[in-house]
PDB file of C-alpha atoms in Angstrom:
ATOM      1  CA  MET A   1      -4.757  18.814  14.104  1.00  0.00           C
ATOM      2  CA  LEU A   2      -5.086  19.469  10.385  1.00  0.00           C
ATOM      3  CA  ARG A   3      -8.211  18.286   8.624  1.00  0.00           C
ATOM      4  CA  ALA A   4      -7.598  15.698   5.910  1.00  0.00           C
ATOM      5  CA  THR A   5      -8.329  18.205   3.142  1.00  0.00           C
ATOM      6  CA  ASP A   6      -5.725  20.635   4.530  1.00  0.00           C
ATOM      7  CA  ARG A   7      -2.885  18.122   4.789  1.00  0.00           C
ATOM      8  CA  PRO A   8      -0.118  18.206   2.161  1.00  0.00           C
ATOM      9  CA  VAL A   9      -0.160  15.399  -0.395  1.00  0.00           C
ATOM     10  CA  ARG A  10       3.253  14.219   0.817  1.00  0.00           C
ATOM     11  CA  ALA A  11       1.426  12.961   3.928  1.00  0.00           C
ATOM     12  CA  VAL A  12      -0.704  10.535   1.898  1.00  0.00           C
ATOM     13  CA  MET A  13       1.525   9.652  -1.063  1.00  0.00           C
ATOM     14  CA  VAL A  14       3.208   6.334  -1.738  1.00  0.00           C
ATOM     15  CA  PRO A  15       6.912   7.157  -1.209  1.00  0.00           C
ATOM     16  CA  ARG A  16       9.281   6.965  -4.163  1.00  0.00           C
ATOM     17  CA  VAL A  17      10.997   3.882  -2.699  1.00  0.00           C
ATOM     18  CA  ASP A  18       7.681   1.969  -2.748  1.00  0.00           C
ATOM     19  CA  MET A  19       6.681   2.977  -6.285  1.00  0.00           C
ATOM     20  CA  ILE A  20       6.459   0.274  -8.947  1.00  0.00           C
ATOM     21  CA  SER A  21       7.033   1.694 -12.437  1.00  0.00           C
ATOM     22  CA  LEU A  22       6.948   0.227 -15.935  1.00  0.00           C
ATOM     23  CA  ALA A  23       9.604   1.105 -18.492  1.00  0.00           C
ATOM     24  CA  LEU A  24       8.382   3.070 -21.500  1.00  0.00           C
ATOM     25  CA  ASP A  25      10.103   0.687 -23.920  1.00  0.00           C
ATOM     26  CA  ALA A  26       9.103  -2.530 -22.101  1.00  0.00           C
ATOM     27  CA  ASP A  27       7.411  -5.292 -24.081  1.00  0.00           C
ATOM     28  CA  PHE A  28       3.975  -6.676 -23.263  1.00  0.00           C
ATOM     29  CA  ASP A  29       5.316  -9.900 -21.747  1.00  0.00           C
ATOM     30  CA  SER A  30       7.522  -8.144 -19.196  1.00  0.00           C
ATOM     31  CA  CYS A  31       4.692  -5.762 -18.293  1.00  0.00           C
ATOM     32  CA  MET A  32       2.286  -8.659 -17.810  1.00  0.00           C
ATOM     33  CA  ARG A  33       4.792 -10.324 -15.483  1.00  0.00           C
ATOM     34  CA  MET A  34       4.890  -7.135 -13.409  1.00  0.00           C
ATOM     35  CA  VAL A  35       1.096  -6.969 -13.327  1.00  0.00           C
ATOM     36  CA  ARG A  36       0.800 -10.581 -12.193  1.00  0.00           C
ATOM     37  CA  ARG A  37       3.459 -10.036  -9.549  1.00  0.00           C
ATOM     38  CA  PHE A  38       2.129  -6.836  -7.991  1.00  0.00           C
ATOM     39  CA  GLY A  39      -1.563  -6.844  -8.937  1.00  0.00           C
ATOM     40  CA  PHE A  40      -2.062  -3.077  -9.251  1.00  0.00           C
ATOM     41  CA  SER A  41      -4.560  -1.587 -11.699  1.00  0.00           C
ATOM     42  CA  ARG A  42      -2.402   1.425 -12.685  1.00  0.00           C
ATOM     43  CA  TYR A  43       1.343   1.875 -13.030  1.00  0.00           C
ATOM     44  CA  PRO A  44       3.450   4.963 -13.680  1.00  0.00           C
ATOM     45  CA  VAL A  45       5.356   4.677 -16.961  1.00  0.00           C
ATOM     46  CA  ALA A  46       8.907   6.016 -17.034  1.00  0.00           C
ATOM     47  CA  GLU A  47      11.789   6.214 -19.459  1.00  0.00           C
ATOM     48  CA  ASP A  48      14.142   3.338 -18.573  1.00  0.00           C
ATOM     49  CA  GLY A  49      11.922   2.724 -15.539  1.00  0.00           C
ATOM     50  CA  ASP A  50      13.528   5.739 -13.825  1.00  0.00           C
ATOM     51  CA  PRO A  51      11.135   7.291 -11.232  1.00  0.00           C
ATOM     52  CA  ASP A  52      12.537  10.725 -12.114  1.00  0.00           C
ATOM     53  CA  LYS A  53      11.509  10.266 -15.757  1.00  0.00           C
ATOM     54  CA  VAL A  54       7.814   9.445 -15.454  1.00  0.00           C
ATOM     55  CA  VAL A  55       5.924  10.348 -18.635  1.00  0.00           C
ATOM     56  CA  GLY A  56       2.444   9.003 -17.878  1.00  0.00           C
ATOM     57  CA  TYR A  57       0.644   6.002 -16.454  1.00  0.00           C
ATOM     58  CA  LEU A  58      -0.637   2.695 -17.781  1.00  0.00           C
ATOM     59  CA  TYR A  59      -4.105   1.355 -17.072  1.00  0.00           C
ATOM     60  CA  VAL A  60      -3.964  -2.437 -16.890  1.00  0.00           C
ATOM     61  CA  LYS A  61      -7.213  -2.887 -18.842  1.00  0.00           C
ATOM     62  CA  ASP A  62      -5.569  -1.104 -21.788  1.00  0.00           C
ATOM     63  CA  LEU A  63      -2.584  -3.429 -21.508  1.00  0.00           C
ATOM     64  CA  LEU A  64      -4.764  -6.547 -21.456  1.00  0.00           C
ATOM     65  CA  MET A  65      -6.679  -5.478 -24.557  1.00  0.00           C
ATOM     66  CA  ALA A  66      -3.474  -4.638 -26.447  1.00  0.00           C
ATOM     67  CA  ALA A  67      -1.791  -7.868 -25.356  1.00  0.00           C
ATOM     68  CA  ARG A  68      -4.677  -9.944 -26.709  1.00  0.00           C
ATOM     69  CA  SER A  69      -4.401  -8.330 -30.126  1.00  0.00           C
ATOM     70  CA  ALA A  70      -0.580  -8.189 -29.962  1.00  0.00           C
ATOM     71  CA  THR A  71      -0.623  -4.681 -31.405  1.00  0.00           C
ATOM     72  CA  GLY A  72       0.786  -1.359 -30.265  1.00  0.00           C
ATOM     73  CA  ALA A  73       3.429  -0.551 -27.660  1.00  0.00           C
ATOM     74  CA  ILE A  74       3.508   0.695 -24.088  1.00  0.00           C
ATOM     75  CA  ARG A  75       4.272   4.226 -25.260  1.00  0.00           C
ATOM     76  CA  ASP A  76       1.044   4.120 -27.301  1.00  0.00           C
ATOM     77  CA  LEU A  77      -1.011   3.026 -24.294  1.00  0.00           C
ATOM     78  CA  LYS A  78       0.232   5.491 -21.688  1.00  0.00           C
ATOM     79  CA  ARG A  79      -2.177   8.102 -20.400  1.00  0.00           C
ATOM     80  CA  ASP A  80      -1.507  11.573 -19.029  1.00  0.00           C
ATOM     81  CA  ILE A  81      -0.516  11.803 -15.385  1.00  0.00           C
ATOM     82  CA  LEU A  82      -0.754  14.847 -13.115  1.00  0.00           C
ATOM     83  CA  PHE A  83       2.377  16.423 -11.664  1.00  0.00           C
ATOM     84  CA  VAL A  84       1.878  18.177  -8.325  1.00  0.00           C
ATOM     85  CA  PRO A  85       4.200  19.721  -5.705  1.00  0.00           C
ATOM     86  CA  GLU A  86       4.590  18.171  -2.254  1.00  0.00           C
ATOM     87  CA  SER A  87       2.894  21.206  -0.721  1.00  0.00           C
ATOM     88  CA  ARG A  88      -0.366  20.759  -2.665  1.00  0.00           C
ATOM     89  CA  SER A  89      -3.158  20.067  -0.200  1.00  0.00           C
ATOM     90  CA  VAL A  90      -5.269  16.931  -0.289  1.00  0.00           C
ATOM     91  CA  GLY A  91      -8.377  19.042  -0.880  1.00  0.00           C
ATOM     92  CA  GLU A  92      -6.785  20.903  -3.792  1.00  0.00           C
ATOM     93  CA  LEU A  93      -5.640  17.658  -5.369  1.00  0.00           C
ATOM     94  CA  LEU A  94      -9.108  16.155  -5.030  1.00  0.00           C
ATOM     95  CA  ASN A  95     -10.505  19.128  -6.945  1.00  0.00           C
ATOM     96  CA  GLU A  96      -7.826  18.673  -9.616  1.00  0.00           C
ATOM     97  CA  PHE A  97      -8.579  14.969  -9.933  1.00  0.00           C
ATOM     98  CA  GLN A  98     -12.252  15.783 -10.415  1.00  0.00           C
ATOM     99  CA  ALA A  99     -11.606  18.568 -12.927  1.00  0.00           C
ATOM    100  CA  THR A 100      -9.131  16.661 -15.106  1.00  0.00           C
ATOM    101  CA  LYS A 101     -10.610  13.148 -14.750  1.00  0.00           C
ATOM    102  CA  ILE A 102      -7.032  11.934 -14.220  1.00  0.00           C
ATOM    103  CA  PRO A 103      -6.960   9.585 -11.187  1.00  0.00           C
ATOM    104  CA  ILE A 104      -3.228   9.503 -10.472  1.00  0.00           C
ATOM    105  CA  ALA A 105      -0.571  12.128  -9.747  1.00  0.00           C
ATOM    106  CA  LEU A 106       3.193  12.184  -9.426  1.00  0.00           C
ATOM    107  CA  VAL A 107       4.411  14.215  -6.452  1.00  0.00           C
ATOM    108  CA  VAL A 108       7.581  16.211  -7.183  1.00  0.00           C
ATOM    109  CA  ASP A 109       9.994  17.965  -4.841  1.00  0.00           C
ATOM    110  CA  GLU A 110      11.355  21.501  -5.105  1.00  0.00           C
ATOM    111  CA  TYR A 111      14.104  20.323  -7.467  1.00  0.00           C
ATOM    112  CA  GLY A 112      11.727  18.547  -9.839  1.00  0.00           C
ATOM    113  CA  GLY A 113      12.630  15.067  -8.626  1.00  0.00           C
ATOM    114  CA  THR A 114      10.024  12.441  -7.837  1.00  0.00           C
ATOM    115  CA  SER A 115       8.913  12.240  -4.192  1.00  0.00           C
ATOM    116  CA  GLY A 116       6.099   9.761  -4.578  1.00  0.00           C
ATOM    117  CA  LEU A 117       2.784   8.834  -6.111  1.00  0.00           C
ATOM    118  CA  VAL A 118      -0.776   9.545  -5.028  1.00  0.00           C
ATOM    119  CA  THR A 119      -4.068   8.307  -6.451  1.00  0.00           C
ATOM    120  CA  LEU A 120      -7.672   9.406  -6.227  1.00  0.00           C
ATOM    121  CA  GLU A 121      -8.289   6.374  -4.005  1.00  0.00           C
ATOM    122  CA  ASP A 122      -5.561   7.542  -1.591  1.00  0.00           C
ATOM    123  CA  VAL A 123      -7.163  10.970  -1.303  1.00  0.00           C
ATOM    124  CA  VAL A 124     -10.689   9.653  -0.797  1.00  0.00           C
ATOM    125  CA  GLU A 125      -9.473   7.110   1.774  1.00  0.00           C
ATOM    126  CA  GLU A 126      -7.680   9.856   3.705  1.00  0.00           C
ATOM    127  CA  ILE A 127     -10.802  12.031   3.840  1.00  0.00           C
ATOM    128  CA  VAL A 128     -13.194   9.187   4.676  1.00  0.00           C
ATOM    129  CA  GLY A 129     -10.763   7.814   7.262  1.00  0.00           C
ATOM    130  CA  ASP A 130     -10.612  11.215   8.923  1.00  0.00           C
ATOM    131  CA  ILE A 131     -14.396  11.226   9.259  1.00  0.00           C
ATOM    132  CA  GLN A 132     -14.369   7.668  10.631  1.00  0.00           C
ATOM    133  CA  ASP A 133     -11.751   8.653  13.206  1.00  0.00           C
ATOM    134  CA  GLU A 134     -13.946  11.513  14.405  1.00  0.00           C
ATOM    135  CA  LEU A 135     -16.907   9.162  14.798  1.00  0.00           C
ATOM    136  CA  HIS A 136     -14.891   6.284  16.246  1.00  0.00           C
ATOM    137  CA  VAL A 137     -15.841   4.982  19.671  1.00  0.00           C
ATOM    138  CA  ASP A 138     -12.929   3.248  21.359  1.00  0.00           C
ATOM    139  CA  GLY A 139     -13.425  -0.471  21.858  1.00  0.00           C
ATOM    140  CA  PRO A 140     -11.233  -3.247  23.214  1.00  0.00           C
ATOM    141  CA  GLN A 141      -7.853  -3.527  21.492  1.00  0.00           C
ATOM    142  CA  VAL A 142      -7.886  -7.310  21.803  1.00  0.00           C
ATOM    143  CA  ARG A 143     -10.955  -9.479  21.252  1.00  0.00           C
ATOM    144  CA  PHE A 144     -10.432 -13.176  21.900  1.00  0.00           C
ATOM    145  CA  THR A 145     -12.073 -15.708  19.589  1.00  0.00           C
ATOM    146  CA  ASP A 146     -12.272 -19.503  19.402  1.00  0.00           C
ATOM    147  CA  GLU A 147      -9.322 -19.481  16.979  1.00  0.00           C
ATOM    148  CA  GLY A 148      -7.158 -16.869  18.700  1.00  0.00           C
ATOM    149  CA  ALA A 149      -7.682 -13.127  18.813  1.00  0.00           C
ATOM    150  CA  ILE A 150      -8.584 -10.062  16.768  1.00  0.00           C
ATOM    151  CA  VAL A 151      -6.081  -7.330  17.548  1.00  0.00           C
ATOM    152  CA  ASP A 152      -6.165  -3.576  16.951  1.00  0.00           C
ATOM    153  CA  GLY A 153      -3.070  -2.366  15.109  1.00  0.00           C
ATOM    154  CA  SER A 154      -2.551   0.373  17.688  1.00  0.00           C
ATOM    155  CA  LEU A 155      -2.014  -2.155  20.501  1.00  0.00           C
ATOM    156  CA  PRO A 156       1.519  -1.884  21.945  1.00  0.00           C
ATOM    157  CA  ILE A 157       3.392  -4.945  20.691  1.00  0.00           C
ATOM    158  CA  ASP A 158       4.628  -5.789  24.196  1.00  0.00           C
ATOM    159  CA  GLU A 159       1.004  -6.079  25.339  1.00  0.00           C
ATOM    160  CA  LEU A 160       0.227  -8.788  22.785  1.00  0.00           C
ATOM    161  CA  SER A 161       0.461 -11.667  25.228  1.00  0.00           C
ATOM    162  CA  LEU A 162      -0.461 -15.189  24.132  1.00  0.00           C
ATOM    163  CA  GLU A 163       1.197 -18.418  25.287  1.00  0.00           C
ATOM    164  CA  GLY A 164       3.888 -19.373  22.790  1.00  0.00           C
ATOM    165  CA  LEU A 165       3.805 -16.015  20.990  1.00  0.00           C
ATOM    166  CA  VAL A 166       7.289 -14.738  20.179  1.00  0.00           C
ATOM    167  CA  ALA A 167       7.894 -11.213  18.861  1.00  0.00           C
ATOM    168  CA  PRO A 168      11.632 -10.406  18.964  1.00  0.00           C
ATOM    169  CA  PRO A 169      12.119  -6.665  19.600  1.00  0.00           C
ATOM    170  CA  ILE A 170      12.530  -4.446  16.544  1.00  0.00           C
ATOM    171  CA  GLU A 171      13.963  -0.998  17.178  1.00  0.00           C
ATOM    172  CA  GLY A 172      11.357   1.722  16.687  1.00  0.00           C
ATOM    173  CA  ALA A 173       8.428  -0.711  16.382  1.00  0.00           C
ATOM    174  CA  GLU A 174       6.161  -0.033  19.341  1.00  0.00           C
ATOM    175  CA  THR A 175       2.715  -1.077  18.104  1.00  0.00           C
ATOM    176  CA  VAL A 176       1.405  -4.187  16.370  1.00  0.00           C
ATOM    177  CA  SER A 177       1.035  -2.131  13.186  1.00  0.00           C
ATOM    178  CA  GLY A 178       4.578  -0.787  13.398  1.00  0.00           C
ATOM    179  CA  TYR A 179       5.977  -4.233  14.159  1.00  0.00           C
ATOM    180  CA  ILE A 180       4.311  -5.801  11.131  1.00  0.00           C
ATOM    181  CA  LEU A 181       5.428  -2.994   8.807  1.00  0.00           C
ATOM    182  CA  ALA A 182       8.997  -3.208  10.098  1.00  0.00           C
ATOM    183  CA  SER A 183       9.022  -6.995   9.703  1.00  0.00           C
ATOM    184  CA  LEU A 184       7.639  -6.904   6.168  1.00  0.00           C
ATOM    185  CA  GLY A 185       9.935  -4.085   5.115  1.00  0.00           C
ATOM    186  CA  ARG A 186       7.158  -2.606   2.980  1.00  0.00           C
ATOM    187  CA  LEU A 187       3.574  -1.395   3.146  1.00  0.00           C
ATOM    188  CA  ALA A 188       1.174  -4.033   4.429  1.00  0.00           C
ATOM    189  CA  HIS A 189      -1.873  -5.349   2.590  1.00  0.00           C
ATOM    190  CA  PRO A 190      -4.822  -7.503   3.692  1.00  0.00           C
ATOM    191  CA  GLY A 191      -3.735 -11.134   3.552  1.00  0.00           C
ATOM    192  CA  ASP A 192      -0.109 -10.556   4.559  1.00  0.00           C
ATOM    193  CA  THR A 193       1.006 -13.034   7.221  1.00  0.00           C
ATOM    194  CA  LEU A 194       3.732 -12.931   9.852  1.00  0.00           C
ATOM    195  CA  ARG A 195       5.024 -15.832  11.952  1.00  0.00           C
ATOM    196  CA  LEU A 196       5.189 -15.028  15.685  1.00  0.00           C
ATOM    197  CA  GLY A 197       6.474 -18.161  17.348  1.00  0.00           C
ATOM    198  CA  ALA A 198       3.583 -20.613  17.631  1.00  0.00           C
ATOM    199  CA  TRP A 199       1.163 -18.063  16.180  1.00  0.00           C
ATOM    200  CA  MET A 200       0.422 -16.489  12.806  1.00  0.00           C
ATOM    201  CA  ALA A 201      -0.612 -12.838  12.511  1.00  0.00           C
ATOM    202  CA  VAL A 202      -2.808 -12.220   9.468  1.00  0.00           C
ATOM    203  CA  VAL A 203      -3.434  -8.644   8.330  1.00  0.00           C
ATOM    204  CA  GLU A 204      -7.196  -8.168   7.928  1.00  0.00           C
ATOM    205  CA  ASP A 205      -7.585  -4.425   7.419  1.00  0.00           C
ATOM    206  CA  VAL A 206      -5.254  -1.600   6.365  1.00  0.00           C
ATOM    207  CA  ARG A 207      -6.270   2.048   6.566  1.00  0.00           C
ATOM    208  CA  ARG A 208      -4.157   4.949   5.355  1.00  0.00           C
ATOM    209  CA  ARG A 209      -1.144   2.620   5.089  1.00  0.00           C
ATOM    210  CA  ARG A 210      -1.402   1.572   8.719  1.00  0.00           C
ATOM    211  CA  VAL A 211      -2.389  -1.907   9.839  1.00  0.00           C
ATOM    212  CA  HIS A 212      -5.803  -1.427  11.422  1.00  0.00           C
ATOM    213  CA  ARG A 213      -6.805  -4.973  12.367  1.00  0.00           C
ATOM    214  CA  VAL A 214      -4.935  -8.273  12.683  1.00  0.00           C
ATOM    215  CA  ALA A 215      -6.210 -11.799  13.251  1.00  0.00           C
ATOM    216  CA  VAL A 216      -3.885 -13.910  15.397  1.00  0.00           C
ATOM    217  CA  ARG A 217      -4.337 -17.679  15.132  1.00  0.00           C
ATOM    218  CA  PRO A 218      -2.286 -20.785  15.992  1.00  0.00           C
ATOM    219  CA  ALA A 219       0.247 -21.719  13.320  1.00  0.00           C
ATOM    220  CA  SER A 220      -0.486 -24.942  11.453  1.00  0.00           C
ATOM    221  CA  ALA A 221       1.897 -27.896  11.533  1.00  0.00           C
ATOM    222  CA  GLU A 222       3.156 -26.943   8.082  1.00  0.00           C
ATOM    223  CA  GLU A 223       3.724 -23.344   9.150  1.00  0.00           C
ATOM    224  CA  LEU A 224       5.579 -24.463  12.263  1.00  0.00           C
ATOM    225  CA  GLU A 225       8.008 -26.376  10.049  1.00  0.00           C
ATOM    226  CA  ASP A 226       8.924 -23.165   8.285  1.00  0.00           C
ATOM    227  CA  ASN A 227      11.594 -21.435  10.372  1.00  0.00           C
ATOM    228  CA  ARG A 228      11.675 -18.229   8.325  1.00  0.00           C
ATOM    229  CA  ARG A 229      10.619 -14.948   9.917  1.00  0.00           C
ATOM    230  CA  PRO A 230       8.661 -13.156   8.636  1.00  0.00           C
ATOM    231  CA  SER A 231       6.594 -15.371   6.365  1.00  0.00           C
ATOM    232  CA  THR A 232       4.464 -13.438   3.904  1.00  0.00           C
ATOM    233  CA  VAL A 233       1.854 -14.312   1.325  1.00  0.00           C
ATOM    234  CA  PRO A 234       1.545 -11.594  -1.367  1.00  0.00           C
ATOM    235  CA  PRO A 235      -2.150 -10.685  -1.724  1.00  0.00           C
ATOM    236  CA  PRO A 236      -3.932  -9.415  -4.840  1.00  0.00           C
ATOM    237  CA  ARG A 237      -4.413  -5.643  -4.949  1.00  0.00           C
ATOM    238  CA  ASP A 238      -6.709  -3.331  -6.868  1.00  0.00           C
ATOM    239  CA  SER A 239      -4.729  -0.114  -7.084  1.00  0.00           C
ATOM    240  CA  SER A 240      -1.234   1.222  -7.293  1.00  0.00           C
ATOM    241  CA  THR A 241      -1.165   1.957  -3.610  1.00  0.00           C
TER     242      THR A 241
END
């Protein structure tokens, strides 16, 4: 098994399809709407919002200061972004982040197209998570509480057995983590919720883009009236990943 520092950055990047970019010629109001919607602290900036035309990144604090004074433009606020190949190792990228003081990199494929995005936080989380995995002592995958249960994301979804819990099969989703990701149709974040029959699954912890821990509790009367599946509550986030 490769150590975290030896893995290629493509293993830890946010895929192109999950990237949220700002257009180079966007006005402050539209950018602020994006910030309020997604809650990241940094966004790649691209010509026409095209992921293959990224020219830098925007730090939200810069945007907030400029918006207050109503001066400047997005193109004036953008900062340099690193461009790295998919084959660059996590360890090499960490060194580059430290040397350049640039905390975000665009990952490009062999043809120069955009494969994804990776941040300093992604790299550090991958390395720290690897160490935690080595030190991890296996515990119970389900811990029952007065309100329901705390469930490990690696628990096979068909072993999550609570009276009234309904989890219709999803092809390819074998674990609780995989089931939640497949239901959401995107990366999960702490605070995301999913209706499972008479129960609500609430994402408590996400590590390296996998759901690590979920709290399962009875659905409230109001939640039971909502027949949609899944039901999600977008949480605030601190970074672009």
